[in-house]
PDB file of C-alpha atoms in Angstrom:
ATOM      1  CA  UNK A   1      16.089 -35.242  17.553  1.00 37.00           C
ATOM      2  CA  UNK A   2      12.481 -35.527  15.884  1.00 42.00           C
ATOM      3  CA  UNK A   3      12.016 -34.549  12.245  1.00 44.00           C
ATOM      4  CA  UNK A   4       9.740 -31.861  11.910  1.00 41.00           C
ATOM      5  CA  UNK A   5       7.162 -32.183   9.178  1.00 47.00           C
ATOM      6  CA  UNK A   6       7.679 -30.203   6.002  1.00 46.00           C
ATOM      7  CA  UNK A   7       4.772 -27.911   6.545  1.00 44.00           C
ATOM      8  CA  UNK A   8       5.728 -27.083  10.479  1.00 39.00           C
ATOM      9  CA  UNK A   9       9.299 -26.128   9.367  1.00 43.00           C
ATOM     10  CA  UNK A  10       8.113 -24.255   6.579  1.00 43.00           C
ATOM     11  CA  UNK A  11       5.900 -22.230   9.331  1.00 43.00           C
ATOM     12  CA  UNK A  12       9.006 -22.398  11.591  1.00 40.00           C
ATOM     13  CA  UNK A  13      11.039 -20.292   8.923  1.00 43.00           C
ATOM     14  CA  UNK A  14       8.608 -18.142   8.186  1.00 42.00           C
ATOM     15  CA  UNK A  15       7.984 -16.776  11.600  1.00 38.00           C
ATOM     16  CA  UNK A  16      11.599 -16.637  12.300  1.00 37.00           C
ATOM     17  CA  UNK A  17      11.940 -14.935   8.767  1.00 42.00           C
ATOM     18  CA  UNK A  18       9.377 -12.688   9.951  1.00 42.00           C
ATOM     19  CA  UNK A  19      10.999 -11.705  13.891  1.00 35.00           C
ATOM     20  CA  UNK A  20      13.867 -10.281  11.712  1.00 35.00           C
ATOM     21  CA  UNK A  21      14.795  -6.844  12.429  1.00 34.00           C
ATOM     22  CA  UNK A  22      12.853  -4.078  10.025  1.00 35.00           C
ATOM     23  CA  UNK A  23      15.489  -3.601   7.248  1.00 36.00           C
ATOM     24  CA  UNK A  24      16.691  -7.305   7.227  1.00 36.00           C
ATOM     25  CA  UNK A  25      16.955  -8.449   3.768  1.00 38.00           C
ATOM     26  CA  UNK A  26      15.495 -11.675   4.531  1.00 43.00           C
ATOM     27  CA  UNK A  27      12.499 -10.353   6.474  1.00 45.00           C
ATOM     28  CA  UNK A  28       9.536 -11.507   4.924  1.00 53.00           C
ATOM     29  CA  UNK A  29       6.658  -9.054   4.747  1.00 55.00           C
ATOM     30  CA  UNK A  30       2.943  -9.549   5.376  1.00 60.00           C
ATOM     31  CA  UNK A  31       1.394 -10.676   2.671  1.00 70.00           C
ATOM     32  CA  UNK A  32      -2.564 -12.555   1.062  1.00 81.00           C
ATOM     33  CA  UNK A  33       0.149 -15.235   0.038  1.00 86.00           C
ATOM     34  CA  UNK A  34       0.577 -15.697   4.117  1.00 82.00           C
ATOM     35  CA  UNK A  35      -2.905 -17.771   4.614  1.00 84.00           C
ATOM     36  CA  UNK A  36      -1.698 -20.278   1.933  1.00 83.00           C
ATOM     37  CA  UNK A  37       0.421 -23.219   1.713  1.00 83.00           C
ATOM     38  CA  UNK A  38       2.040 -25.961  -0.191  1.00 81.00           C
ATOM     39  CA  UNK A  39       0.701 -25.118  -4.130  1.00 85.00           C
ATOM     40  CA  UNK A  40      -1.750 -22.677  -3.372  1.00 90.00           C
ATOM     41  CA  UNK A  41       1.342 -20.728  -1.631  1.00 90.00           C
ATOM     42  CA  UNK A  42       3.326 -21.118  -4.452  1.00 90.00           C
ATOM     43  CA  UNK A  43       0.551 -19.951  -6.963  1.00 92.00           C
ATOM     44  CA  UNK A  44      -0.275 -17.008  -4.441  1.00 92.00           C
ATOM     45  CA  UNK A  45       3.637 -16.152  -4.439  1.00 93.00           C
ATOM     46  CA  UNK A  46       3.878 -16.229  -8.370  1.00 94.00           C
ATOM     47  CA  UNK A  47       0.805 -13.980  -8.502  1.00 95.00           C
ATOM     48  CA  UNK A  48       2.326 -11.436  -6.342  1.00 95.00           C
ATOM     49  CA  UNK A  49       5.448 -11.452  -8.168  1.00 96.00           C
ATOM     50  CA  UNK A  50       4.101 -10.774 -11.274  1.00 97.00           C
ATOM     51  CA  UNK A  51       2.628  -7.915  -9.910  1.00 97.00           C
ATOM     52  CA  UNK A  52       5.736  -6.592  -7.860  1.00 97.00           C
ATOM     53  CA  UNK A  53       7.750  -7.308 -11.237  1.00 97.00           C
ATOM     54  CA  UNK A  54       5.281  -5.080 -13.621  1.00 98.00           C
ATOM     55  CA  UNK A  55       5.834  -2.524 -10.296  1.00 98.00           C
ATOM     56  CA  UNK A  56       9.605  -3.122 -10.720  1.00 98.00           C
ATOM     57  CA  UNK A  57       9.689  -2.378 -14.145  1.00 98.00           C
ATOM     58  CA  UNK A  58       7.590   1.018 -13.933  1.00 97.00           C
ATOM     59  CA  UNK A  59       9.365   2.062 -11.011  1.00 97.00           C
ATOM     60  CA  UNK A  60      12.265   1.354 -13.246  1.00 97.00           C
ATOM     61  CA  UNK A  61      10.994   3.275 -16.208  1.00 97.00           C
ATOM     62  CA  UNK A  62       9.818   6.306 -13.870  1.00 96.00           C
ATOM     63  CA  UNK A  63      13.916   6.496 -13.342  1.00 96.00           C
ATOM     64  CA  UNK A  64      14.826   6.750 -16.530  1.00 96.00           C
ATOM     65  CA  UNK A  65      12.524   9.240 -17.359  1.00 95.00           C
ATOM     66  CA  UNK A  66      13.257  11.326 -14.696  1.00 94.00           C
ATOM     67  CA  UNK A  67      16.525  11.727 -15.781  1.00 93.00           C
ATOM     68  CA  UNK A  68      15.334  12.565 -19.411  1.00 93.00           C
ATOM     69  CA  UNK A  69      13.038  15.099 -17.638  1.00 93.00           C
ATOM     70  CA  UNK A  70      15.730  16.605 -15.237  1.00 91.00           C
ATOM     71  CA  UNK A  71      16.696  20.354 -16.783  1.00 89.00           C
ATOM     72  CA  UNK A  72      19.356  20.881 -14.493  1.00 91.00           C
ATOM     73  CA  UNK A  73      21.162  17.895 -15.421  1.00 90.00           C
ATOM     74  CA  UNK A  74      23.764  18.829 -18.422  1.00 93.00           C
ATOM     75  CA  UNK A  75      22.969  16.576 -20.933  1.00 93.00           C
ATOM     76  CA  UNK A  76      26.088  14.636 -21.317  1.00 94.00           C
ATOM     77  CA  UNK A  77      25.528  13.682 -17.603  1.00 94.00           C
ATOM     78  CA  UNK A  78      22.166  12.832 -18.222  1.00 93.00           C
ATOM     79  CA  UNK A  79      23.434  10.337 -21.010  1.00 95.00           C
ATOM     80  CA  UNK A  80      26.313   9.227 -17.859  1.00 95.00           C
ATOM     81  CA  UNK A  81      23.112   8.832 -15.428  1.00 94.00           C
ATOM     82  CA  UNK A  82      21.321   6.983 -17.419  1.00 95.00           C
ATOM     83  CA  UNK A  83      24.128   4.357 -18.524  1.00 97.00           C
ATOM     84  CA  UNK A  84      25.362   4.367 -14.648  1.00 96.00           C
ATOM     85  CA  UNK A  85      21.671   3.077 -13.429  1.00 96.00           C
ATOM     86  CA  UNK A  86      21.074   0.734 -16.608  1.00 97.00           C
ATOM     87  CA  UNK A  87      24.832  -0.746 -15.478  1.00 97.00           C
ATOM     88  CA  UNK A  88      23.268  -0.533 -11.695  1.00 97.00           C
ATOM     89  CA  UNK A  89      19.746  -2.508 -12.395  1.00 97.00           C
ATOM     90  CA  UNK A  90      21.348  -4.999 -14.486  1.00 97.00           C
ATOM     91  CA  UNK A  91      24.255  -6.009 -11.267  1.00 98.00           C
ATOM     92  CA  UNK A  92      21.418  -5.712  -9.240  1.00 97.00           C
ATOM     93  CA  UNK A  93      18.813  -8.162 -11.160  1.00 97.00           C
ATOM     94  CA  UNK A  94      22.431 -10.530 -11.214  1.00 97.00           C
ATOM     95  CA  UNK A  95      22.435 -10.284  -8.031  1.00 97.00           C
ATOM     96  CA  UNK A  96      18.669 -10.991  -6.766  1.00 97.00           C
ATOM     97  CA  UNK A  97      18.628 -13.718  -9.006  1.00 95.00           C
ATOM     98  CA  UNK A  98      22.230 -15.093  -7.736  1.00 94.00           C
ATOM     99  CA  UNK A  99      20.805 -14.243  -3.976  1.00 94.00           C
ATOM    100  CA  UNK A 100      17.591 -16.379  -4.797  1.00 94.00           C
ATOM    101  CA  UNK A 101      18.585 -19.262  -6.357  1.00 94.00           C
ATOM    102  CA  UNK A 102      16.790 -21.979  -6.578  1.00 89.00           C
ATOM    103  CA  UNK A 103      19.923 -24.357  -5.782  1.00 90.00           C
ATOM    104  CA  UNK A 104      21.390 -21.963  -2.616  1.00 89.00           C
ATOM    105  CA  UNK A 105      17.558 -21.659  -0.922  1.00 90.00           C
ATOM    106  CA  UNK A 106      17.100 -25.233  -1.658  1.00 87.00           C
ATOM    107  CA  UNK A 107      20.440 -26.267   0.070  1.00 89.00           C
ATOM    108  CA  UNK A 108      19.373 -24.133   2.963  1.00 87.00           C
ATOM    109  CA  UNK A 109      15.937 -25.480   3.541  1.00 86.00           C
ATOM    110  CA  UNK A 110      17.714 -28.909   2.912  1.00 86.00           C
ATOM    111  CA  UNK A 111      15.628 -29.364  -0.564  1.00 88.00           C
ATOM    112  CA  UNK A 112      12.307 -29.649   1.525  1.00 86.00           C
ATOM    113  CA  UNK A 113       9.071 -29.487   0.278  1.00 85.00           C
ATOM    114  CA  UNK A 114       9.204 -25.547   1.432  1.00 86.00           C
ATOM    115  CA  UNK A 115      11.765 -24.896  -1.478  1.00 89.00           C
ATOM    116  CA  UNK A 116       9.841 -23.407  -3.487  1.00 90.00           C
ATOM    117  CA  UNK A 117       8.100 -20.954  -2.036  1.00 90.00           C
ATOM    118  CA  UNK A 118      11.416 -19.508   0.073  1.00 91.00           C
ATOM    119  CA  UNK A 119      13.282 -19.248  -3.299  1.00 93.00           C
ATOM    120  CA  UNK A 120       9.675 -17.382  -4.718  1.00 93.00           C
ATOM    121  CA  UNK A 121       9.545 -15.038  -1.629  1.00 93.00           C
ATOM    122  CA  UNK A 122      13.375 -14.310  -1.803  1.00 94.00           C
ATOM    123  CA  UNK A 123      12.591 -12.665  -4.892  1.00 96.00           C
ATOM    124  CA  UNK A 124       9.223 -10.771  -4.335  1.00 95.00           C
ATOM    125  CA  UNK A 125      11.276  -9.717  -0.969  1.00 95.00           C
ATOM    126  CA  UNK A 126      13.974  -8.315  -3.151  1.00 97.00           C
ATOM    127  CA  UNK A 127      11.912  -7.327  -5.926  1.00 97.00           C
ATOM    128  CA  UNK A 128       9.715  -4.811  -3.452  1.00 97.00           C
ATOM    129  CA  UNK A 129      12.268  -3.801  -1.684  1.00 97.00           C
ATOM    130  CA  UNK A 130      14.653  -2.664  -4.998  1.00 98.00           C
ATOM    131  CA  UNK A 131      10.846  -1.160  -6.381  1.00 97.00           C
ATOM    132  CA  UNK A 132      11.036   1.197  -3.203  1.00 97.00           C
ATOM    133  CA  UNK A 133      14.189   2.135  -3.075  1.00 96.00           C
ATOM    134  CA  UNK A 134      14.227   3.024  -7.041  1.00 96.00           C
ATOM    135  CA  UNK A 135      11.185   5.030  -6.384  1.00 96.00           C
ATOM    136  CA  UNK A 136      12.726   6.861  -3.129  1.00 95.00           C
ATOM    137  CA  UNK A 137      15.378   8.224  -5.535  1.00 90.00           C
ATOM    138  CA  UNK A 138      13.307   9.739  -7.862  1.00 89.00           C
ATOM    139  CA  UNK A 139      12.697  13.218  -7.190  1.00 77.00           C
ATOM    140  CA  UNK A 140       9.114  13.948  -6.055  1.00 73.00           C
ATOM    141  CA  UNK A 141       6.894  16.251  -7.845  1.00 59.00           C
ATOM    142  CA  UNK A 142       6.256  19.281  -5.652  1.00 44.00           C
TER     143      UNK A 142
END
């Protein structure tokens, strides 16, 4: 069987990554990063999760103070709420980062040369997707 070069496989994955059916955790969205490879990929990719983790974290915060701002919420459930989606955001950051690391991508993509950026766009994956999902429980206003 021929070997496929590192950047053909890593375009391989992706498109197979990408054929996944909507709601796959491992589908990999459309993204600026996409024209990229090899370093500038993996500078694109940190750049975008920067961002999604700064969108994380406000989504995050948005929570929290939606249950401070909730006055039908008793307040000892309020203090409950609050503790329950602190516990909830920690598992979950435990398990993105347990789901994304470095060592399990790398021994999936065989510690190729495309390493880097799967274990980067596991994360950014799981980092929107957690952003949205935070945000789509937070009442709307109106």
């Amino acid at each position: 069987m021929a070997r496929l070069e590192p950047s053909v496989r890593l375009a391989a994955a992706l498109l197979v990554l990408g054929s996944l059916p909507h709601g796959a955790s491992a589908q990999t969205p459309a993204s600026a990063c996409d024209r990229f490879g090899g370093y500038e990929l993996q500078n694109c990719l940190a750049g975008a999760l920067a961002k999604a983790d700064k969108a994380l974290n406000a989504a995050y915060q948005k929570a929290l103070a939606a249950i401070a701002a909730d006055a039908d919420t008793p307040a000892d459930q309020k203090v409950s709420w609050k503790q329950n989606l602190i516990a909830a955001q920690r598992a979950w950051l435990g398990f993105r980062d347990a789901n994304c690391l470095f060592d399990l991508i790398g021994a999936e993509w065989h510690f190729g040369t495309g390493t880097t950026a799967a274990q980067q766009q596991c994360v950014l994956t799981m980092t929107q997707q957690r952003t949205a999902e935070l945000l789509a429980r937070i009442p709307s206003d109106g």
